[in-house]
Coordinates of C-alpha atoms and ligand atoms in Angstrom, one line a residue:
Chain I
M160 CA 8.1 -19.7 34.2
G161 CA 6.4 -18.3 37.2
V162 CA 7.2 -14.7 36.3
F163 CA 6.1 -15.4 32.7
L164 CA 2.7 -16.7 33.7
Q165 CA 2.2 -13.9 36.1
T166 CA 3.1 -11.4 33.5
L167 CA 0.8 -13.0 31.0
F168 CA -2.1 -12.8 33.3
V169 CA -1.4 -9.2 34.2
G170 CA -1.2 -8.5 30.5
L171 CA -4.5 -10.1 29.8
R172 CA -6.1 -8.2 32.7
L173 CA -4.8 -4.9 31.5
G174 CA -5.7 -5.9 28.0
S175 CA -9.3 -6.7 28.7
V176 CA -9.8 -3.3 30.3
Y177 CA -8.2 -1.6 27.3
A178 CA -10.4 -3.8 25.0
L179 CA -13.6 -2.8 26.6
I180 CA -12.7 0.9 26.3
A181 CA -11.3 0.5 22.8
L182 CA -14.7 -1.0 21.8
G183 CA -16.4 2.3 22.7
Y184 CA -14.0 4.3 20.4
T185 CA -14.2 1.9 17.6
M186 CA -18.0 1.5 17.6
V187 CA -18.5 5.2 17.5
Y188 CA -15.8 5.7 14.9
G189 CA -17.3 2.9 12.8
I190 CA -20.7 4.5 12.8
I191 CA -20.0 8.3 12.5
R192 CA -16.3 8.4 11.7
L193 CA -15.7 10.5 14.8
I194 CA -12.9 10.0 17.3
N195 CA -14.8 10.6 20.5
F196 CA -12.2 12.2 22.7
A197 CA -14.7 12.4 25.5
H198 CA -14.9 8.6 25.7
G199 CA -11.9 8.4 28.1
D200 CA -13.9 10.7 30.4
F201 CA -16.9 8.3 30.4
I202 CA -14.6 6.0 32.4
M203 CA -14.0 8.8 34.9
V204 CA -17.8 9.3 35.1
G205 CA -18.2 5.6 35.7
G206 CA -15.5 5.7 38.4
Y207 CA -17.2 8.4 40.4
T208 CA -20.6 6.8 40.0
L209 CA -19.1 3.6 41.5
F210 CA -17.5 5.6 44.3
F211 CA -20.7 7.2 45.3
T212 CA -23.1 4.2 44.7
V213 CA -21.0 1.3 46.2
P214 CA -21.8 2.4 49.8
L215 CA -25.5 2.5 48.8
M216 CA -25.4 -1.0 47.4
V217 CA -23.5 -2.3 50.4
A218 CA -26.0 -0.7 52.8
A219 CA -28.8 -2.4 50.9
G220 CA -27.1 -5.7 51.5
L221 CA -25.9 -6.2 47.9
P222 CA -22.4 -7.0 46.8
A223 CA -20.3 -3.9 46.0
W224 CA -19.8 -4.7 42.4
T225 CA -23.6 -4.5 41.7
A226 CA -23.0 -0.7 41.7
V227 CA -21.8 -1.3 38.1
V228 CA -25.4 -1.5 37.0
I229 CA -26.0 2.1 38.0
A230 CA -22.6 3.1 36.6
V231 CA -23.5 1.6 33.2
I232 CA -26.8 3.4 33.2
V233 CA -25.3 6.7 34.2
C234 CA -22.5 6.4 31.6
A235 CA -24.9 5.4 28.9
L236 CA -27.0 8.5 29.7
V237 CA -23.9 10.7 29.6
G238 CA -22.9 9.2 26.3
I239 CA -26.4 9.8 24.9
G240 CA -26.4 13.4 26.3
V241 CA -23.0 14.2 24.6
E242 CA -24.2 12.9 21.3
L243 CA -27.5 14.7 21.5
I244 CA -26.2 18.0 22.8
A245 CA -22.9 18.3 21.1
Y246 CA -22.2 15.9 18.3
R247 CA -25.5 15.6 16.5
P248 CA -25.9 19.3 15.9
V249 CA -22.3 19.7 14.8
R250 CA -22.6 16.7 12.5
K251 CA -25.5 18.3 10.7
K252 CA -23.8 21.6 10.2
G253 CA -20.0 21.2 10.5
T254 CA -17.1 19.4 8.9
N255 CA -15.0 16.5 10.3
M256 CA -12.6 19.1 11.9
T257 CA -15.4 20.9 13.8
A258 CA -16.6 17.5 15.1
L259 CA -13.2 16.6 16.3
I260 CA -12.7 19.9 18.1
T261 CA -16.2 19.5 19.6
A262 CA -15.1 16.1 20.9
I263 CA -12.0 17.6 22.5
A264 CA -14.1 20.3 24.0
M265 CA -16.6 17.8 25.5
S266 CA -13.6 15.9 27.1
L267 CA -12.4 19.1 28.8
L268 CA -16.0 20.0 29.7
L269 CA -16.6 16.7 31.4
E270 CA -13.4 16.8 33.4
N271 CA -14.0 20.4 34.5
L272 CA -17.6 19.9 35.3
A273 CA -16.7 16.9 37.5
Q274 CA -14.2 19.0 39.4
A275 CA -16.8 21.7 39.9
I276 CA -19.1 19.3 41.7
P277 CA -18.4 20.0 45.4
A278 CA -18.6 16.3 46.4
I279 CA -15.8 15.5 43.8
G280 CA -13.4 18.4 43.9
P281 CA -9.7 18.3 42.9
N282 CA -8.4 15.7 45.3
P283 CA -8.4 12.0 44.4
K284 CA -10.9 9.6 46.0
I285 CA -10.0 6.1 47.0
A286 CA -12.5 3.5 46.1
G287 CA -13.1 0.5 48.4
T288 CA -12.8 -3.1 47.2
F289 CA -15.3 -4.4 44.8
F290 CA -14.4 -8.1 44.7
S291 CA -13.3 -10.5 47.4
T292 CA -9.6 -10.1 48.0
G293 CA -7.1 -12.9 47.9
G294 CA -6.7 -15.4 45.1
F295 CA -5.4 -18.9 44.4
Q296 CA -2.4 -20.7 43.2
I297 CA -1.9 -22.2 39.8
A298 CA 1.4 -23.7 38.7
G299 CA 3.2 -21.8 41.5
V300 CA 1.7 -18.5 40.5
T301 CA -0.7 -16.6 42.8
L302 CA -3.7 -15.2 40.8
D303 CA -5.8 -12.7 42.6
Y304 CA -9.5 -12.7 42.1
V305 CA -9.5 -9.3 40.6
T306 CA -7.4 -10.6 37.7
I307 CA -9.7 -13.6 37.2
Y308 CA -12.9 -11.6 37.4
T309 CA -11.6 -8.9 35.1
I310 CA -10.6 -11.4 32.4
V311 CA -13.7 -13.4 32.7
I312 CA -16.2 -10.5 32.9
S313 CA -14.6 -8.8 29.8
A314 CA -14.6 -12.0 27.9
V315 CA -18.3 -12.5 28.7
V316 CA -19.2 -8.9 27.9
M317 CA -17.4 -9.0 24.6
L318 CA -19.1 -12.3 23.7
L319 CA -22.5 -10.8 24.5
L320 CA -21.6 -7.7 22.4
Y321 CA -20.6 -9.9 19.5
V322 CA -23.8 -12.0 19.6
F323 CA -25.8 -8.7 19.9
T324 CA -24.2 -7.2 16.8
Q325 CA -24.5 -10.4 14.8
K326 CA -27.9 -11.7 15.8
T327 CA -30.2 -9.0 16.9
K328 CA -32.1 -6.6 14.7
I329 CA -30.6 -3.5 16.4
G330 CA -27.1 -5.0 16.1
R331 CA -27.6 -5.6 12.4
A332 CA -28.9 -2.1 12.0
M333 CA -25.7 -0.8 13.7
R334 CA -23.6 -2.7 11.2
C335 CA -25.7 -1.4 8.3
V336 CA -25.4 2.2 9.4
S337 CA -21.6 1.8 9.8
E338 CA -21.3 0.3 6.4
D339 CA -23.6 2.4 4.3
K340 CA -25.8 5.1 5.8
G341 CA -27.8 5.8 2.6
A342 CA -28.7 2.2 2.0
A343 CA -29.5 1.8 5.8
I344 CA -32.0 4.7 5.5
L345 CA -33.6 3.0 2.4
M346 CA -34.1 -0.1 4.6
G347 CA -36.1 2.0 7.1
I348 CA -33.3 2.3 9.7
S349 CA -33.3 5.5 11.6
V350 CA -29.6 6.6 11.6
N351 CA -30.0 9.0 14.5
R352 CA -31.6 6.4 16.7
T353 CA -28.9 3.8 15.8
V354 CA -26.1 6.3 16.6
L355 CA -27.7 7.0 20.0
I356 CA -27.8 3.3 20.8
T357 CA -24.2 2.9 19.8
F358 CA -23.2 5.8 22.1
A359 CA -25.2 4.2 24.9
I360 CA -23.5 0.8 24.5
G361 CA -20.0 2.2 24.0
S362 CA -20.4 4.4 27.1
G363 CA -21.9 1.5 29.1
L364 CA -18.9 -0.6 28.3
A365 CA -16.7 2.2 29.7
A366 CA -18.5 1.9 33.0
V367 CA -17.7 -1.8 33.1
A368 CA -14.1 -1.0 32.3
A369 CA -14.1 1.6 35.1
L370 CA -15.2 -1.1 37.6
M371 CA -12.3 -3.4 36.7
Y372 CA -9.7 -0.7 36.4
I373 CA -10.6 0.8 39.7
A374 CA -10.7 -2.6 41.3
Q375 CA -7.0 -2.7 40.5
Y376 CA -6.1 0.9 40.9
P377 CA -8.5 2.4 43.4
S378 CA -7.6 6.1 43.0
I379 CA -10.3 8.1 41.2
Y380 CA -9.5 11.6 39.9
T381 CA -11.1 13.8 37.2
T382 CA -8.4 13.1 34.6
L383 CA -8.5 9.4 35.2
G384 CA -9.6 8.7 31.7
S385 CA -7.0 10.8 29.8
L386 CA -4.1 8.4 29.6
L387 CA -6.3 5.3 30.0
G388 CA -8.5 6.5 27.2
L389 CA -5.5 7.4 25.0
K390 CA -4.0 3.9 25.4
A391 CA -7.3 2.3 24.7
F392 CA -7.6 4.5 21.6
V393 CA -4.1 3.3 20.6
A394 CA -5.4 -0.2 21.1
A395 CA -8.4 0.5 18.8
V396 CA -6.0 1.9 16.1
V397 CA -3.6 -1.0 16.5
G398 CA -6.4 -3.5 16.0
G399 CA -8.0 -1.5 13.2
I400 CA -10.3 1.3 14.1
G401 CA -13.9 0.8 13.3
I402 CA -13.6 -3.0 13.5
V403 CA -15.1 -4.6 16.6
P404 CA -12.8 -7.7 16.8
G405 CA -9.9 -5.3 16.1
A406 CA -10.6 -3.4 19.3
M407 CA -10.6 -6.6 21.3
L408 CA -7.4 -7.8 19.7
G409 CA -5.7 -4.4 20.0
G410 CA -6.6 -4.2 23.6
I411 CA -5.1 -7.5 24.4
V412 CA -1.9 -6.6 22.4
I413 CA -1.4 -3.3 24.2
G414 CA -2.1 -5.0 27.6
L415 CA 0.6 -7.7 26.9
V416 CA 3.1 -5.2 25.6
E417 CA 2.6 -3.2 28.7
S418 CA 2.9 -6.1 31.2
F419 CA 5.9 -7.7 29.4
S420 CA 7.8 -4.5 28.9
M421 CA 7.2 -3.8 32.6
A422 CA 8.3 -7.2 33.8
Y423 CA 11.3 -7.7 31.5
I424 CA 12.5 -4.3 30.4
S425 CA 11.7 -1.3 32.5
S426 CA 8.6 -0.2 34.3
S427 CA 9.2 3.5 33.4
L428 CA 9.3 2.7 29.7
T429 CA 6.0 0.9 29.3
D430 CA 4.1 3.8 27.8
T431 CA 7.0 4.3 25.4
F432 CA 6.6 0.7 24.3
V433 CA 2.9 1.1 23.8
F434 CA 3.4 4.0 21.4
L435 CA 6.3 2.3 19.8
I436 CA 4.0 -0.6 18.9
L437 CA 1.5 1.8 17.5
I438 CA 4.1 3.3 15.2
L439 CA 5.3 -0.1 14.2
V440 CA 1.9 -1.4 13.4
L441 CA 1.0 1.8 11.5
L442 CA 4.2 1.5 9.4
V443 CA 3.6 -2.2 8.5
K444 CA -0.3 -2.1 8.3
P445 CA -1.6 1.4 8.3
A446 CA -5.2 0.3 8.7
G447 CA -4.4 -1.8 11.8
I448 CA -3.9 -5.5 12.3
L449 CA -7.4 -6.5 11.2
G450 CA -8.0 -3.5 9.0
K451 CA -8.2 -3.7 5.3
N452 CA -5.6 -1.6 3.6
V453 CA -7.3 0.7 1.2
G454 CA -4.8 1.9 -1.4
E455 CA -3.6 5.4 -0.5
K456 CA -5.3 8.1 -2.6
V457 CA -2.9 10.3 -4.5
Chain O
M39 CA -49.4 6.8 -7.3
L40 CA -46.4 9.1 -7.5
K41 CA -46.7 12.7 -8.5
I42 CA -43.9 15.1 -8.7
Q43 CA -44.5 18.8 -9.3
D44 CA -42.0 21.5 -10.2
L45 CA -39.2 19.8 -8.3
H46 CA -35.9 21.7 -7.8
V47 CA -32.8 20.2 -6.2
S48 CA -29.4 21.8 -5.8
Y49 CA -26.0 20.7 -4.4
G50 CA -24.7 24.0 -3.1
A51 CA -24.3 26.2 -6.1
V52 CA -24.9 23.3 -8.6
R53 CA -28.5 23.3 -9.8
A54 CA -29.1 19.6 -10.6
I55 CA -32.9 19.6 -11.0
K56 CA -34.4 22.8 -12.3
G57 CA -38.2 22.2 -12.0
I58 CA -39.4 18.9 -13.3
S59 CA -42.9 17.4 -13.0
L60 CA -43.7 13.8 -13.6
E61 CA -46.2 11.2 -12.7
V62 CA -46.3 7.4 -12.3
N63 CA -49.7 5.8 -12.2
D64 CA -50.7 2.6 -10.4
G65 CA -49.2 -0.4 -12.1
E66 CA -47.2 1.5 -14.6
L67 CA -43.6 1.0 -15.6
V68 CA -42.2 4.4 -16.3
S69 CA -38.6 5.1 -17.3
L70 CA -36.5 8.2 -16.8
I71 CA -33.8 8.2 -19.4
G72 CA -31.0 10.7 -20.0
A73 CA -27.3 11.1 -20.4
N74 CA -24.8 10.8 -17.6
G75 CA -25.1 13.8 -15.2
A76 CA -28.6 14.7 -16.4
G77 CA -30.0 14.4 -12.9
K78 CA -31.7 11.0 -12.9
T79 CA -30.1 9.8 -9.6
T80 CA -30.7 13.1 -8.0
T81 CA -34.4 12.8 -8.9
L82 CA -34.7 9.4 -7.2
H83 CA -32.7 10.6 -4.2
A84 CA -35.0 13.5 -3.8
I85 CA -38.0 11.1 -3.9
S86 CA -36.5 8.9 -1.2
G87 CA -35.3 11.9 0.8
L88 CA -31.7 11.1 0.5
V89 CA -31.1 14.6 -0.7
P90 CA -33.4 17.4 0.3
A91 CA -35.6 19.0 -2.4
E92 CA -35.3 22.8 -2.6
S93 CA -38.9 23.3 -3.7
G94 CA -41.7 21.5 -5.4
E95 CA -44.0 18.7 -4.4
I96 CA -43.4 14.9 -4.2
I97 CA -46.6 13.1 -3.4
L98 CA -46.9 9.3 -2.9
D99 CA -50.6 8.2 -2.6
G100 CA -51.5 11.4 -1.0
T101 CA -48.5 11.5 1.4
D102 CA -46.1 14.5 1.1
L103 CA -42.8 12.8 1.0
R104 CA -40.9 16.0 1.6
R105 CA -42.4 16.0 5.0
T106 CA -41.7 12.4 5.7
P107 CA -38.5 11.3 7.4
P108 CA -36.5 9.4 4.8
E109 CA -36.4 6.2 6.8
K110 CA -40.3 6.2 7.0
I111 CA -40.7 6.1 3.2
I112 CA -40.3 2.4 2.8
G113 CA -43.1 1.9 5.3
L114 CA -45.4 3.8 2.8
G115 CA -44.8 0.9 0.3
M116 CA -42.0 2.4 -1.8
A117 CA -38.6 0.7 -2.1
H118 CA -35.5 2.0 -3.8
V119 CA -32.8 0.0 -5.6
P120 CA -29.9 2.5 -5.5
E121 CA -27.4 3.1 -8.3
G122 CA -24.3 1.0 -7.7
R123 CA -26.3 -1.6 -5.8
H124 CA -25.2 -0.6 -2.3
V125 CA -25.5 -4.0 -0.9
F126 CA -24.1 -4.4 2.6
A127 CA -20.8 -6.0 1.5
R128 CA -19.7 -7.3 4.9
M129 CA -23.1 -9.1 5.5
S130 CA -24.2 -12.4 4.0
V131 CA -26.7 -12.5 1.2
E132 CA -29.4 -13.7 3.6
E133 CA -28.6 -10.9 6.1
N134 CA -28.9 -8.4 3.3
L135 CA -32.4 -9.7 2.5
L136 CA -33.4 -9.6 6.2
M137 CA -32.3 -6.0 6.3
G138 CA -34.6 -5.4 3.4
A139 CA -37.4 -6.5 5.7
Y140 CA -36.1 -4.4 8.6
I141 CA -39.5 -2.7 9.1
V142 CA -41.5 -5.9 8.9
R143 CA -42.3 -7.1 12.5
D144 CA -44.1 -10.3 11.6
K145 CA -41.4 -13.0 11.5
S146 CA -43.5 -15.5 9.5
K147 CA -44.1 -12.8 6.9
V148 CA -40.4 -12.2 6.7
K149 CA -39.8 -15.9 6.1
E150 CA -42.5 -16.0 3.5
R151 CA -41.0 -13.0 1.6
L152 CA -37.5 -14.6 1.8
E153 CA -38.8 -17.7 0.1
L154 CA -40.5 -15.6 -2.5
V155 CA -37.4 -13.6 -3.3
Y156 CA -35.3 -16.8 -3.4
G157 CA -37.9 -18.1 -5.8
H158 CA -37.4 -15.0 -8.0
F159 CA -33.6 -15.3 -7.7
P160 CA -32.5 -18.9 -7.3
R161 CA -28.9 -17.8 -7.6
L162 CA -29.3 -15.9 -4.3
A163 CA -30.7 -19.0 -2.6
E164 CA -27.6 -20.9 -3.6
R165 CA -25.4 -18.2 -2.1
S166 CA -27.4 -17.3 0.9
R167 CA -24.4 -17.6 3.3
Q168 CA -21.9 -15.9 1.0
L169 CA -20.7 -12.4 1.9
A170 CA -22.5 -9.9 -0.4
G171 CA -19.2 -8.1 -1.2
T172 CA -17.8 -11.3 -2.8
L173 CA -20.8 -11.6 -5.3
S174 CA -20.4 -10.7 -9.0
G175 CA -21.9 -7.5 -10.3
G176 CA -25.0 -9.3 -11.6
E177 CA -25.6 -11.2 -8.4
Q178 CA -25.2 -8.0 -6.4
Q179 CA -27.8 -6.3 -8.6
M180 CA -30.1 -9.3 -8.0
L181 CA -29.5 -9.0 -4.3
A182 CA -30.2 -5.3 -4.3
M183 CA -33.5 -5.9 -6.2
G184 CA -34.4 -8.9 -3.9
R185 CA -33.7 -6.8 -0.9
A186 CA -36.0 -4.1 -2.2
L187 CA -38.8 -6.7 -2.6
M188 CA -38.6 -7.9 0.9
T189 CA -41.3 -5.5 2.2
D190 CA -43.7 -6.4 -0.7
P191 CA -43.7 -2.8 -2.0
K192 CA -46.3 -1.3 -4.2
M193 CA -43.7 0.8 -5.9
V194 CA -40.0 0.4 -6.7
L195 CA -37.5 3.0 -7.8
M196 CA -34.6 1.4 -9.8
D197 CA -31.5 3.3 -10.6
E198 CA -29.5 1.9 -13.5
P199 CA -30.0 -1.8 -12.7
S200 CA -28.1 -2.7 -15.9
M201 CA -25.0 -0.6 -15.2
G202 CA -21.8 -2.5 -15.8
L203 CA -23.4 -5.8 -16.6
S204 CA -22.7 -8.1 -19.5
P205 CA -25.3 -8.2 -22.3
I206 CA -26.6 -11.6 -21.1
L207 CA -27.1 -10.3 -17.6
V208 CA -28.7 -7.1 -18.9
K209 CA -31.3 -9.2 -20.6
E210 CA -31.8 -11.2 -17.5
I211 CA -32.2 -8.1 -15.3
F212 CA -34.7 -6.6 -17.8
S213 CA -36.7 -9.8 -17.9
I214 CA -37.0 -9.7 -14.1
I215 CA -38.1 -6.1 -14.3
K216 CA -40.8 -7.1 -16.8
S217 CA -42.0 -9.9 -14.6
L218 CA -42.2 -7.6 -11.6
H219 CA -44.2 -5.2 -13.7
A220 CA -46.5 -8.0 -14.8
D221 CA -47.0 -8.9 -11.1
G222 CA -48.5 -5.4 -10.7
I223 CA -45.6 -3.6 -9.1
T224 CA -45.4 0.1 -10.1
I225 CA -41.9 0.9 -11.3
L226 CA -39.9 4.1 -11.9
L227 CA -36.9 3.0 -13.8
V228 CA -33.8 5.1 -14.4
E229 CA -31.6 4.0 -17.2
Q230 CA -28.8 5.0 -19.5
N231 CA -29.6 2.0 -21.6
A232 CA -32.4 3.8 -23.2
K233 CA -33.2 1.2 -25.8
M234 CA -33.8 -1.6 -23.3
A235 CA -35.6 0.8 -20.9
L236 CA -38.0 2.0 -23.6
S237 CA -38.7 -1.5 -24.9
V238 CA -40.1 -2.6 -21.5
S239 CA -41.7 0.6 -20.4
D240 CA -45.2 2.0 -20.7
R241 CA -44.2 5.6 -20.7
A242 CA -41.0 7.5 -20.4
Y243 CA -39.5 10.9 -19.6
V244 CA -36.3 12.2 -21.1
L245 CA -34.2 14.3 -18.7
E246 CA -31.6 16.8 -20.0
T247 CA -29.5 18.7 -17.6
G248 CA -32.1 19.0 -14.9
L249 CA -35.1 19.5 -17.2
I250 CA -37.5 17.2 -18.9
S251 CA -37.1 17.7 -22.6
M252 CA -39.6 15.0 -23.8
S253 CA -42.1 12.6 -22.5
G254 CA -44.7 10.2 -23.8
K255 CA -45.4 6.6 -24.7
A256 CA -42.3 4.5 -24.6
S257 CA -43.2 2.9 -28.0
E258 CA -43.4 6.3 -29.6
L259 CA -40.2 7.6 -28.1
L260 CA -38.5 4.5 -29.2
H261 CA -39.2 5.6 -32.8
D262 CA -38.7 9.4 -32.3
D263 CA -35.9 10.7 -34.5
K264 CA -34.5 13.0 -31.8
V265 CA -34.5 10.3 -29.2
R266 CA -33.0 7.8 -31.6
R267 CA -30.1 10.2 -32.5
A268 CA -29.4 11.3 -28.9
Y269 CA -29.9 8.1 -26.9
L270 CA -30.2 5.1 -29.1
G271 CA -27.1 5.7 -31.2
A272 CA -29.1 5.6 -34.5
Ligands
LIG617 N1 -23.2 14.9 -4.1 C1 -23.2 15.8 -5.1 N2 -22.6 17.0 -4.9 C2 -22.5 17.9 -6.0 N3 -23.0 17.7 -7.2 C3 -23.6 16.5 -7.4 C4 -23.7 15.5 -6.4 N4 -24.4 14.5 -7.0 C5 -24.6 14.8 -8.2 N5 -24.2 16.0 -8.5 C6 -24.3 16.7 -9.8 O1 -25.7 16.8 -10.1 C7 -25.8 16.5 -11.5 C8 -26.8 15.4 -11.7 O2 -26.2 14.2 -11.2 P1 -26.9 12.8 -11.2 O3 -28.2 13.0 -10.6 O4 -26.0 11.8 -10.5 O5 -27.0 12.5 -12.7 P2 -27.4 11.1 -13.4 O6 -27.9 10.1 -12.4 O7 -28.4 11.4 -14.4 O8 -26.1 10.6 -14.1 C9 -24.5 16.3 -12.1 O9 -24.0 17.6 -12.7 C10 -23.6 15.9 -11.0 O10 -22.3 16.4 -11.1
LIG618 MG1 -27.1 8.3 -11.9

């Protein structure tokens, strides 16, 4: 029972990080049908921003985690920059394939640019602690604060995002553009502006994910976002890409698969299980758990 | 109100509109009729900026629409009910109507318009919380029209509002169009149902593979032999 509960919480913790990242993939995909391969690298940008700004916050007498505010802003700006400089011009002129290749190029560019910055360089940095260490006991299980904070913060952020997309004018505009661009334009919605806002939010969420991921695994390196981003992308696909609740659900599913396979089967096979689940879901429901299956075109 | 001069539109190598001129005066109901593929939708899309015009002029009350970003056009007082309705299927009826008023900042005005549209279309009021994607074709058409009325437009472009509807609903939609016209809204109506369109219009243009082949008073076109043979099945 103790092991089970512990594993469950680890899974939820991992899952909430994946969910936050998956949201970035899914929101951008939903609005411009692009798999933003650079999204994983926004986590890396967020990680380094945290690494460099935490000491400043602490020196100013603020808690370490407040650095996430700066990280969110930096990531949002990077997201906006990537859209403006790379994706928007390509979207006007190119095909889906050119856009995809541009996304891969942006990913490599961000990783290599980071490495070229002297203060970053090729060697990993180790972040300090963000949250108070320790934890408390429930039902014979020790839960550390990082786990609790991660789950709670993700839940709150996702709830806020949900309310934002449902109840605000900008949120509604985002849903319109993702559903029907032409009709959205006829309503007076600026597609370009809405896409920019989507990039800013998705990238901002990546910064929050970075905080929580690094709180658990403090090593920061330039390819930090590769595998993490890939797994979050898998989560988005498992839940149904383009569907916001799908990203949340997919994230949790992948987190649980990872923690349970680690605890009960083999820690070296967890990634295998993640991709196995992907294949299984795609076989049974090609559009993802919450996706609507559109009949295959012949 | 709307004046189009020598408009050309192409999709790559396909020349869809090959130089048309037309005019819609204040308060008029003008219809644009023609067979499938004649270029009616393309004409409306060019007016709304959904497809770029190659050359020619599109002027709305002195504003050059070709130089206006498409999302700004509704702010000039022209709404567009697109072919195939294009309601936001995953949003409720009321959310769709609110999106119609996206550019309206004044919340009390939005509420006022909402009541007005619900007054025009009581069926939408009954279904305000229903997802638009689950409405019937006729209800979706009413929603698309209601949505276009949310900004209190001076002019409305309507693309095949009767498409795919039962005869009873076609009648209902046309009576709504008539009452909007009676309220003073300027309308450019695109229809394949030429008989119905001509019977409610002041004037009409006949579009044939990207060119205007005939134009004139609707009542005269309704009795023209060529029009009767080609479009009225007589
Ligand atoms: N997106 C498009 N790409 C290429 N050709 C198009 C496109 N849309 C319409 N066309 C062509 O332009 C012509 C006019 O089409 P359209 O304006 O839809 O006609 P209508 O509305 O009168 O039925 C047709 O030959 C059609 O095949
Ligand atoms: Mg058409």
